[in-house]
Every structure is written in C-alpha cells, then in structure tokens.
Coordinates of C-alpha atoms in Angstrom, one line a residue:
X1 CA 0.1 22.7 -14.2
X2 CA -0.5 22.3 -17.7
X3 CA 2.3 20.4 -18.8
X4 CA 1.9 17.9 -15.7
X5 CA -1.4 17.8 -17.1
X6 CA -0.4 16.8 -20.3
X7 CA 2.1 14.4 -19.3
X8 CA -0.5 12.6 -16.4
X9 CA -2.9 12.2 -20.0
X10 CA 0.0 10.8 -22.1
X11 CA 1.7 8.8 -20.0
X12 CA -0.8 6.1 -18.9
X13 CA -1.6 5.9 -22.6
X14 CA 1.5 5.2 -23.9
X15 CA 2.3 2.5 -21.0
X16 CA -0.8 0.8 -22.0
X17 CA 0.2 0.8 -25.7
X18 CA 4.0 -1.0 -25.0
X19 CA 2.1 -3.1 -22.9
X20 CA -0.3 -3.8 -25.6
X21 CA 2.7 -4.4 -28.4
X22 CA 5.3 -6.5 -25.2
X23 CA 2.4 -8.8 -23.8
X24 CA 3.8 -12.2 -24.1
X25 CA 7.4 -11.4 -25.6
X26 CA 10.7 -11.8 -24.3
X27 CA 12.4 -8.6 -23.9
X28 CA 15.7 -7.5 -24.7
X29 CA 17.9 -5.4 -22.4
X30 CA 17.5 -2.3 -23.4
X31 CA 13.6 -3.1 -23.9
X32 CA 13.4 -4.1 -19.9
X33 CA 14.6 -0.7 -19.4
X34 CA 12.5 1.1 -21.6
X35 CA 9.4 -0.3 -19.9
X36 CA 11.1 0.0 -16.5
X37 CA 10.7 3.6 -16.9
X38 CA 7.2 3.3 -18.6
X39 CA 6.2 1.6 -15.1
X40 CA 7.3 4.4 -13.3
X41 CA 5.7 7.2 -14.9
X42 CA 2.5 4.9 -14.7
X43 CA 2.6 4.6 -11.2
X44 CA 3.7 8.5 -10.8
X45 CA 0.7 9.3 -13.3
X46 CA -1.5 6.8 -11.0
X47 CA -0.7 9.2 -8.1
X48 CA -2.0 12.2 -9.8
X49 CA -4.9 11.1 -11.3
X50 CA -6.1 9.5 -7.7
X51 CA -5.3 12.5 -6.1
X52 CA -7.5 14.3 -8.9
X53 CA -10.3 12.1 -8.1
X54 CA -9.6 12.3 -3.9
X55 CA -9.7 15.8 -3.9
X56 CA -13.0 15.6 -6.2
X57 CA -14.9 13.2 -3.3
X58 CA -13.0 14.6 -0.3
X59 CA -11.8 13.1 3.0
X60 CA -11.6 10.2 4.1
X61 CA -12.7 8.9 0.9
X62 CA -10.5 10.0 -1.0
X63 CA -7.8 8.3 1.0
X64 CA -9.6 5.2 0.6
X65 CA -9.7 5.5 -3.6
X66 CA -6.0 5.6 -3.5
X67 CA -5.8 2.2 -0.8
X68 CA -7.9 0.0 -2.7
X69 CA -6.2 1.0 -6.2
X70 CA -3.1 0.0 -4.8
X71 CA -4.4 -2.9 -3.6
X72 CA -5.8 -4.1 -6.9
X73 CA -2.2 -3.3 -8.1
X74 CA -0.1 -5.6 -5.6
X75 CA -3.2 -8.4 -5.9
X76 CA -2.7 -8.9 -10.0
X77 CA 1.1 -8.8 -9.3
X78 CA 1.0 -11.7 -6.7
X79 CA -1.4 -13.5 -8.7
X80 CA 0.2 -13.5 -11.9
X81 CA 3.5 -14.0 -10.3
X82 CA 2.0 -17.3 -8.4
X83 CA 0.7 -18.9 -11.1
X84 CA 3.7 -19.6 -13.5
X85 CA 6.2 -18.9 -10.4
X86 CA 6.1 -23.0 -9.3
X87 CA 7.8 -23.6 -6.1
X88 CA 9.1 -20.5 -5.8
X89 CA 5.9 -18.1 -5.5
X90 CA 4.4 -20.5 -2.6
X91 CA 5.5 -17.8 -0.3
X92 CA 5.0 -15.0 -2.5
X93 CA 1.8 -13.5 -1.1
X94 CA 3.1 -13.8 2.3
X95 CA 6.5 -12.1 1.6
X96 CA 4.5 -9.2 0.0
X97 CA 1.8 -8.5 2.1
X98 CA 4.4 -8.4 4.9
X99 CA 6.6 -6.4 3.0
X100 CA 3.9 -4.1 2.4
X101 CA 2.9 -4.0 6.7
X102 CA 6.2 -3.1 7.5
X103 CA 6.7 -0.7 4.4
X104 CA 3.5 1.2 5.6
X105 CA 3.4 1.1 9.1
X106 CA 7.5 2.0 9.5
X107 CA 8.4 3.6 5.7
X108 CA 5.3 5.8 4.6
X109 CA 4.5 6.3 8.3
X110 CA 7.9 7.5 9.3
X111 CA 8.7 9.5 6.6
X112 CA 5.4 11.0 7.2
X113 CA 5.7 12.1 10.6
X114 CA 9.5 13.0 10.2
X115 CA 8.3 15.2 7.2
X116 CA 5.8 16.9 9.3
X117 CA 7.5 17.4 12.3
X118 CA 10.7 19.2 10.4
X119 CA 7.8 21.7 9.3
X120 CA 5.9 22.2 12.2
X121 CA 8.1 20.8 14.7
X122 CA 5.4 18.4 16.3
X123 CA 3.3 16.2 14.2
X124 CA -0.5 16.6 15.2
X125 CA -3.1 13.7 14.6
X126 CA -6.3 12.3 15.6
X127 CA -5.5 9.1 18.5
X128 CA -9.1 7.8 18.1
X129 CA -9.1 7.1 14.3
X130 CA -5.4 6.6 13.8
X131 CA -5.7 4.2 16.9
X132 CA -8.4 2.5 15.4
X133 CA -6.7 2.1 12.4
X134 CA -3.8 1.0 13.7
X135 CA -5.5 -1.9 15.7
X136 CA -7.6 -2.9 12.6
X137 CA -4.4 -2.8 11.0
X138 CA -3.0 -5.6 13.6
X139 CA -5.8 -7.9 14.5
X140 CA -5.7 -8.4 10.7
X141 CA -2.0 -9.2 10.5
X142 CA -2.3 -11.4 13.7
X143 CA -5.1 -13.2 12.2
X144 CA -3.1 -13.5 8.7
X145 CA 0.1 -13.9 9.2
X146 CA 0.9 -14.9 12.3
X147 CA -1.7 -17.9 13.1
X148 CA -0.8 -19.7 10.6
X149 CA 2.6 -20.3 11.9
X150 CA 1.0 -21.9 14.9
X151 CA -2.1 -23.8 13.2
X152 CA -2.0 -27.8 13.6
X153 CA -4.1 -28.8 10.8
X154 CA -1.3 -28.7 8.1
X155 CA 2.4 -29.1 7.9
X156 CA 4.4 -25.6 7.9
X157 CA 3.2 -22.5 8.1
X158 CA -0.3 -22.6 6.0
X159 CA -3.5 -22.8 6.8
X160 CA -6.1 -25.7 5.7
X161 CA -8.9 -25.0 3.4
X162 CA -11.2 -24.1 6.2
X163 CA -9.1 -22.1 7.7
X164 CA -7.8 -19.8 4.5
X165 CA -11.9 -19.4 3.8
X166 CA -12.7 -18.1 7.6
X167 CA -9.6 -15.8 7.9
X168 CA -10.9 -14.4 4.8
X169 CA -14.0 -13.6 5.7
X170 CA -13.3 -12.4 8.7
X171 CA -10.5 -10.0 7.0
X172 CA -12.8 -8.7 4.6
X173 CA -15.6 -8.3 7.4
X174 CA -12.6 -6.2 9.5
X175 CA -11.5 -4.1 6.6
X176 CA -15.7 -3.4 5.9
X177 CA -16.4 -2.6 8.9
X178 CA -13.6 0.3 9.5
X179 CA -14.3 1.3 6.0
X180 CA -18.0 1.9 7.4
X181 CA -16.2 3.7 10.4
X182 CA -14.2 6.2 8.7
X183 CA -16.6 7.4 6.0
X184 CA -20.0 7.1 8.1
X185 CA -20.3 6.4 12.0
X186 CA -16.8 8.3 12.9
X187 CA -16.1 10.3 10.0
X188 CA -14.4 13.1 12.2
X189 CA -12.0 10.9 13.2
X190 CA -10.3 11.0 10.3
X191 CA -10.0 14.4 9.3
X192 CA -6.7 16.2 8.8
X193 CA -6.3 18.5 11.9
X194 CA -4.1 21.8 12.0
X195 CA -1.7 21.8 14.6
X196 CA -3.7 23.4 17.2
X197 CA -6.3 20.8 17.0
X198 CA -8.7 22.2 14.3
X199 CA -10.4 20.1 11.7
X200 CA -10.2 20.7 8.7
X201 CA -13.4 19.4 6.8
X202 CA -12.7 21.1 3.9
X203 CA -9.8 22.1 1.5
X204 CA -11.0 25.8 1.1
X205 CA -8.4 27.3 -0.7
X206 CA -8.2 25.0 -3.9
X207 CA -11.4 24.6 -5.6
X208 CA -12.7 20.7 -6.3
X209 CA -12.0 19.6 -9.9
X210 CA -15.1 20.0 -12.6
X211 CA -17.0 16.6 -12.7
X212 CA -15.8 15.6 -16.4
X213 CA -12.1 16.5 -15.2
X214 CA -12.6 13.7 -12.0
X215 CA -14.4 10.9 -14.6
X216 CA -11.3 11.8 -16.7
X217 CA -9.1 11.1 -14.1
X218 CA -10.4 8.2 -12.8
X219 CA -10.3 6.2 -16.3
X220 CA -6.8 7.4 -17.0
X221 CA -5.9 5.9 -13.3
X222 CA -7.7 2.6 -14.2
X223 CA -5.7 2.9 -17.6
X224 CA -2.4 3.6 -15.3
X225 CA -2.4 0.4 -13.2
X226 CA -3.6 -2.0 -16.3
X227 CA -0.3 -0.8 -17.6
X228 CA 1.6 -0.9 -14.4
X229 CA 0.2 -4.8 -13.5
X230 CA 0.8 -6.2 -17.1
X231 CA 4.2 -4.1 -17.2
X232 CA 5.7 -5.1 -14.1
X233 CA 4.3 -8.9 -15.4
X234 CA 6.8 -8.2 -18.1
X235 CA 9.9 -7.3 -16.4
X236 CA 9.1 -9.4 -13.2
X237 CA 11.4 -12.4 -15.1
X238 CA 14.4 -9.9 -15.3
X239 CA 13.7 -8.9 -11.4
X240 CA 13.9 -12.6 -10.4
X241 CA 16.8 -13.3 -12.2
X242 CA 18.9 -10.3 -11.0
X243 CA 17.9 -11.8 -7.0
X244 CA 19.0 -15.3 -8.2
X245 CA 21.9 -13.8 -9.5
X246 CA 23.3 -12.2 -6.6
X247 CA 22.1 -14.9 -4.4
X248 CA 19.5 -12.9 -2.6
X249 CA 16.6 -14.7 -0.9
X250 CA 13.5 -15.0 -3.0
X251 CA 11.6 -13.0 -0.3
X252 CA 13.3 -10.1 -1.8
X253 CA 10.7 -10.6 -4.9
X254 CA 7.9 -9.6 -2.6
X255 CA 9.9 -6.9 -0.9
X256 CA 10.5 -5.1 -4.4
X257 CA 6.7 -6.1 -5.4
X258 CA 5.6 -3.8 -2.4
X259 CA 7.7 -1.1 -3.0
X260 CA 6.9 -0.7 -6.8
X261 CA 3.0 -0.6 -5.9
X262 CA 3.3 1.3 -2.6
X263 CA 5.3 3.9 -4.5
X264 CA 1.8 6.1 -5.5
X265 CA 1.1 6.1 -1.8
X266 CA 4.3 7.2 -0.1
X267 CA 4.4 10.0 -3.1
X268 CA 0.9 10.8 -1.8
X269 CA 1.6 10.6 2.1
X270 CA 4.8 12.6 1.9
X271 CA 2.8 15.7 0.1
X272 CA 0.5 15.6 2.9
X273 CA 2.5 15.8 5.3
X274 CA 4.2 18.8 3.8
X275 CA 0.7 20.2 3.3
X276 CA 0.3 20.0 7.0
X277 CA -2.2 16.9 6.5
X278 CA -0.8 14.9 8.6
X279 CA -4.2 12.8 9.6
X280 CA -3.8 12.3 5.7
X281 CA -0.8 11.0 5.3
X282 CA -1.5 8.6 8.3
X283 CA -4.8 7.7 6.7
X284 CA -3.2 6.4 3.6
X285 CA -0.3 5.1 5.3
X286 CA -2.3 2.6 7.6
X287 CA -5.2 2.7 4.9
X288 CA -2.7 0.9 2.8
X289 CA -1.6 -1.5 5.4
X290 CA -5.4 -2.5 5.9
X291 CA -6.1 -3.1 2.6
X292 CA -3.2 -5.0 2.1
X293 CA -3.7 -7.5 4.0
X294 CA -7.9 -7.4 4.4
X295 CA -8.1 -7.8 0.7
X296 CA -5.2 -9.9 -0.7
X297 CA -5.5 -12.6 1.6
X298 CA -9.4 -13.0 0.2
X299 CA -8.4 -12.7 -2.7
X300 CA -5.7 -15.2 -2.6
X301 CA -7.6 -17.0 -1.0
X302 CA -10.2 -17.6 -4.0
X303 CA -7.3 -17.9 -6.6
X304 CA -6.0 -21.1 -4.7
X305 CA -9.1 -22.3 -6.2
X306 CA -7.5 -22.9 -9.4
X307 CA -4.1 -22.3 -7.9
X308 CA -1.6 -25.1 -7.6
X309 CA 0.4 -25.5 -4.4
X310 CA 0.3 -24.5 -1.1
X311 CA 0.3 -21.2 0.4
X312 CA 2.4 -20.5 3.1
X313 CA 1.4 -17.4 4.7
X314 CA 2.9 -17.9 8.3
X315 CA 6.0 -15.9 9.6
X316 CA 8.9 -16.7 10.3
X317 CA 10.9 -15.8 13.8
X318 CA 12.6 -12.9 12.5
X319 CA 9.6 -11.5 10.8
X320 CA 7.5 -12.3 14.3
X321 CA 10.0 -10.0 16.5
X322 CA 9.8 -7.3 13.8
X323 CA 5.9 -7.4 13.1
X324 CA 5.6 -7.5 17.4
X325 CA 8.1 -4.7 17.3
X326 CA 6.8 -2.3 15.0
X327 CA 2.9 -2.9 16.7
X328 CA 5.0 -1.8 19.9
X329 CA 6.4 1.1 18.8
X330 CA 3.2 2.3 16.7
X331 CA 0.8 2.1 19.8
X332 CA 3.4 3.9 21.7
X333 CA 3.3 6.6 18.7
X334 CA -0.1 6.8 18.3
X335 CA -1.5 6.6 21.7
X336 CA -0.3 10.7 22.2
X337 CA -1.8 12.0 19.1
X338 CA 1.4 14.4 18.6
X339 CA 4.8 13.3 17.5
X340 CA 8.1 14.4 16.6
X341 CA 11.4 13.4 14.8
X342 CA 12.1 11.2 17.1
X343 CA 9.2 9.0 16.2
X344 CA 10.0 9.3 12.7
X345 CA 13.5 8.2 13.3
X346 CA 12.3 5.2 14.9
X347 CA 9.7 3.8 12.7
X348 CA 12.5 4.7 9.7
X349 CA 15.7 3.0 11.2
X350 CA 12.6 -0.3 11.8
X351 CA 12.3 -0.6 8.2
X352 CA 15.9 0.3 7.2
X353 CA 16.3 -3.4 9.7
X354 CA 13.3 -4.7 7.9
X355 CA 15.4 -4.3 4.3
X356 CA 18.4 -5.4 5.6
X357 CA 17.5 -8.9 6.9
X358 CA 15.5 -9.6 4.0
X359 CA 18.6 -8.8 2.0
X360 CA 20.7 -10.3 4.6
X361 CA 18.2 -13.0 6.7

C-alpha cells in the first residue's frame, strides 16, 4: 500500500513537470512514447486518488467525483483538439461523446456485470435508480445526438444557434436534476446492494481516509488530469497521423479520445464489481455516460462562441441502429434488476460491433 502510495504521489507530479518542459514542442519518437506512458500512469494515478477521495465522501457521491473528473478530461481534449483541428474536428465532439455512450453503456457496463456475475453467478442491482439512470442517460442522447440529424433549420446534421443553446440547457437541467436525485430525494436508490437485496450504506470494514489524506488526494487528482489534458494535447498530432496513415476514418480520433479518458472509470467499475458493488460499478458506468453528454454538449456549446465552423453533432445511420440498439438491450437488462453472463456478453459483443465499424464504417 505504501509503495502504490508513493507512486500515486509521484506520478501526477512528474507528468505535470514533462508537460510543463513539452508544452508547445514538437516531439520526437521516442519522446511521444515517453509521454505516452506518462499519460497512462496519470490517468491510473487519477483513478486512485478519486477513489481516495469517493471513499472519503461515500456513495453516490463518490461515484459522481469520478464522472465529472472524467468529464472535465474528455471536454479540454475536444476543445483543444477543435480549435487548431480545421475541417477535420467539425465532427469531433460528436464522434467522442458517442464513442463515450456506447463505451459506457456496452464496455464498462458489460464488463461490469460479466465480472460480477463470474463471482456471484447473478449480478444484483437496484432497477429504480439504474433505470432512472439509464433513461436520463437516453433522453439526453436523443435530445443530443440524434435531433439534430432531423432538424430543418440548417444544412446537415447540426443544430442552429438557438437550437445548440436550448439543448444545452435542457441537458444540463437533465443531468442537475438526477444529480439532485441520486444524492438527495432518492439516495437509496443508488446504493450498492449484496446479493440478497441488502444495502449497503456503508463500507464497514475499511475505515474512511483522514481528512488531510482526501485534500491530498484531491489536488494530486486535479494535478493528474492537468497532466493527462495537456499530455494527450501533445501526442494527439502523432494519434492523427497514425489514423491518416492507415487510412482509418477520422471518427476513430474520438473513439481513442474516449477510451484514453474513460480508462479511470472502467479501472474503477471493474473493481467494484469484483468487490461485489455492482450498483457501483453501474453508477459510474451510466454516471459517465450522463455526464458525457449533459455537460460537453454545454460546454461545446459555449466554446462555438469563439469557435470557428460548424458543429455537426447528428448521427449518422449506422450510429442511429446502434445507439437504438444498445437503449434496447439496456432497458431489457435493467428492467429485472439481476443479470448474468449472458447480459454481459451482449452489451460486450455491442461494443466489439461498435469498434469495428468505426474502424471498418
């Protein structure tokens, strides 16, 4: 425990410092590699401290700590990406924040419930929250990535001004409102459950971190994802030339974008899940997809201020029968509160599809 200690302290620092002494340079070969693996400690050491801090405020908020770091992650990578990316990042936000639907709601789902089910043989949750999730989780897709393939106002799949501004509003009203819901009105919802059905409010048999080890924490993960934004800003050139080069599509950008910052949370859901925290796993899982979407599409929204372009945020056909698909499949999932490998298998071989057509579209 010590020495993961120790690491979880240096590591952050030391990304911050290369990112510090590469801001703004060209990199070399073995320099992009270097970094590469600097990113990835950041975002391992990001999981740890944010699970230092969670277990410090508890459930359901500690669920939420993790969602909205992420968040901040993938919104400074799409950002930055869009504004020296020209043509080419007009469909950036939307390729990520789809990505990162399907990557939740089929990978870190699936994997979840597959994980828990191998070690308890059914996979126990609570329908009401996870179910309310869920549906938050679609209404906001619907109203963000879908409409505006169907919207009159402008050519292609964007919205108009007016439009981008309301389905902000009303996506950050969604995502408030739920947040209010699972920490407040319906907090019981959202509690991990054993698998006869027992909440458990409390984790009784590891004590909460001292306060000055949580504050710690939580400036060594803000440290983490300055160094895992500006770090993936810096190897993001090499990542687009590598798709170019093998004549992917560039939605495969956004695709690696939302695995590199969902990484912290599938690290996160999987250990729940093996914890027999299933509700946990689910919580971040869908927690993820909610924030995704609720708050990058505001926030994209107020960078098109100064943003050049349009945004095209609509989906295409393909991306329509696998969004309908996977909302299918996850009320069918849900709706029994208990699951098994079979489930798990499913949501999986959906995003395995999911990777291959935006490899192979």
């Amino acid at each position: 425990m010590k020495i993961l200690s120790r690491w979880a302290l240096w590591v952050p620092i030391l990304a911050f410092v290369t990112l510090v002494l590469t801001w703004g340079r060209d990199l070399p070969p073995p320099g992009v590699i270097i970094v590469a693996q600097l990113l990835a400690g950041a975002v391992l050491a990001a999981v740890h401290h944010a699970e230092v801090v969670a277990h410090r405020v508890g459930e359901p908020f500690g669920s939420l700590i993790l969602a909205v770091a992420v968040t901040i992650i993938e919104v400074a990578l799409i950002v930055t990406l869009m504004i020296g990316g020209g043509d080419k990042a007009q469909s950036l936000a939307r390729d990520t924040v789809f990505a990162a639907v399907m990557i939740t709601c089929n990978g870190i789902l699936g994997i979840s419930l597959l994980v828990g089910a191998i070690r308890r043989r059914i996979a126990v949750f609570n329908p009401e929250g996870t179910g309310s999730a869920f549906a938050t989780v679609a209404a906001i897709a619907v109203l963000g990535l879908v409409l505006p393939t169907f919207t009159t106002s402008r050519p292609g799949p964007q919205f108009s001004p007016a439009q981008l501004g309301f389905a902000a509003v009303v996506s950050l009203a969604l995502y408030l409102l739920f947040v209010m819901v699972q920490t407040r009105r319906h907090r019981y919802y959202f509690l991990p459950i054993t698998t006869e059905g027992e909440v458990i409010d409390s984790e009784e048999h590891v004590a909460p971190p001292a306060g000055r080890t949580a504050l710690a924490s939580l400036g060594l993960l803000l440290l983490a994802l300055i160094a895992v934004v500006g770090l993936a800003k810096g190897v993001s050139p090499t990542i687009e030339s590598v798709v170019e080069g093998n004549g992917l599509p560039q939605s495969v950008v956004g695709v690696v974008i939302a695995l590199l910052v969902l990484l912290p949370e599938t690290i996160a859901a999987v250990r729940a899940a093996a914890r027999d925290r299933m509700q946990t796993s689910l919580n971040l899982a869908l927690g993820s997809a909610m924030a995704s979407i609720g708050l990058t599409i505001p926030a994209i929204a107020i960078a098109m201020i100064w943003l050049e372009g349009p945004l095209l945020l609509g989906l295409g056909g393909t991306q329509l029968v696998l969004l309908a698909l996977t909302f299918v499949v996850g009320t069918l999932t849900i709706v029994p509160g208990r699951a098994n490998i079979l489930q798990g298998g499913l949501h999986l071989s959906m995003l395995a599809v999911f990777l291959f057509l935006a490899a192979s579209p």
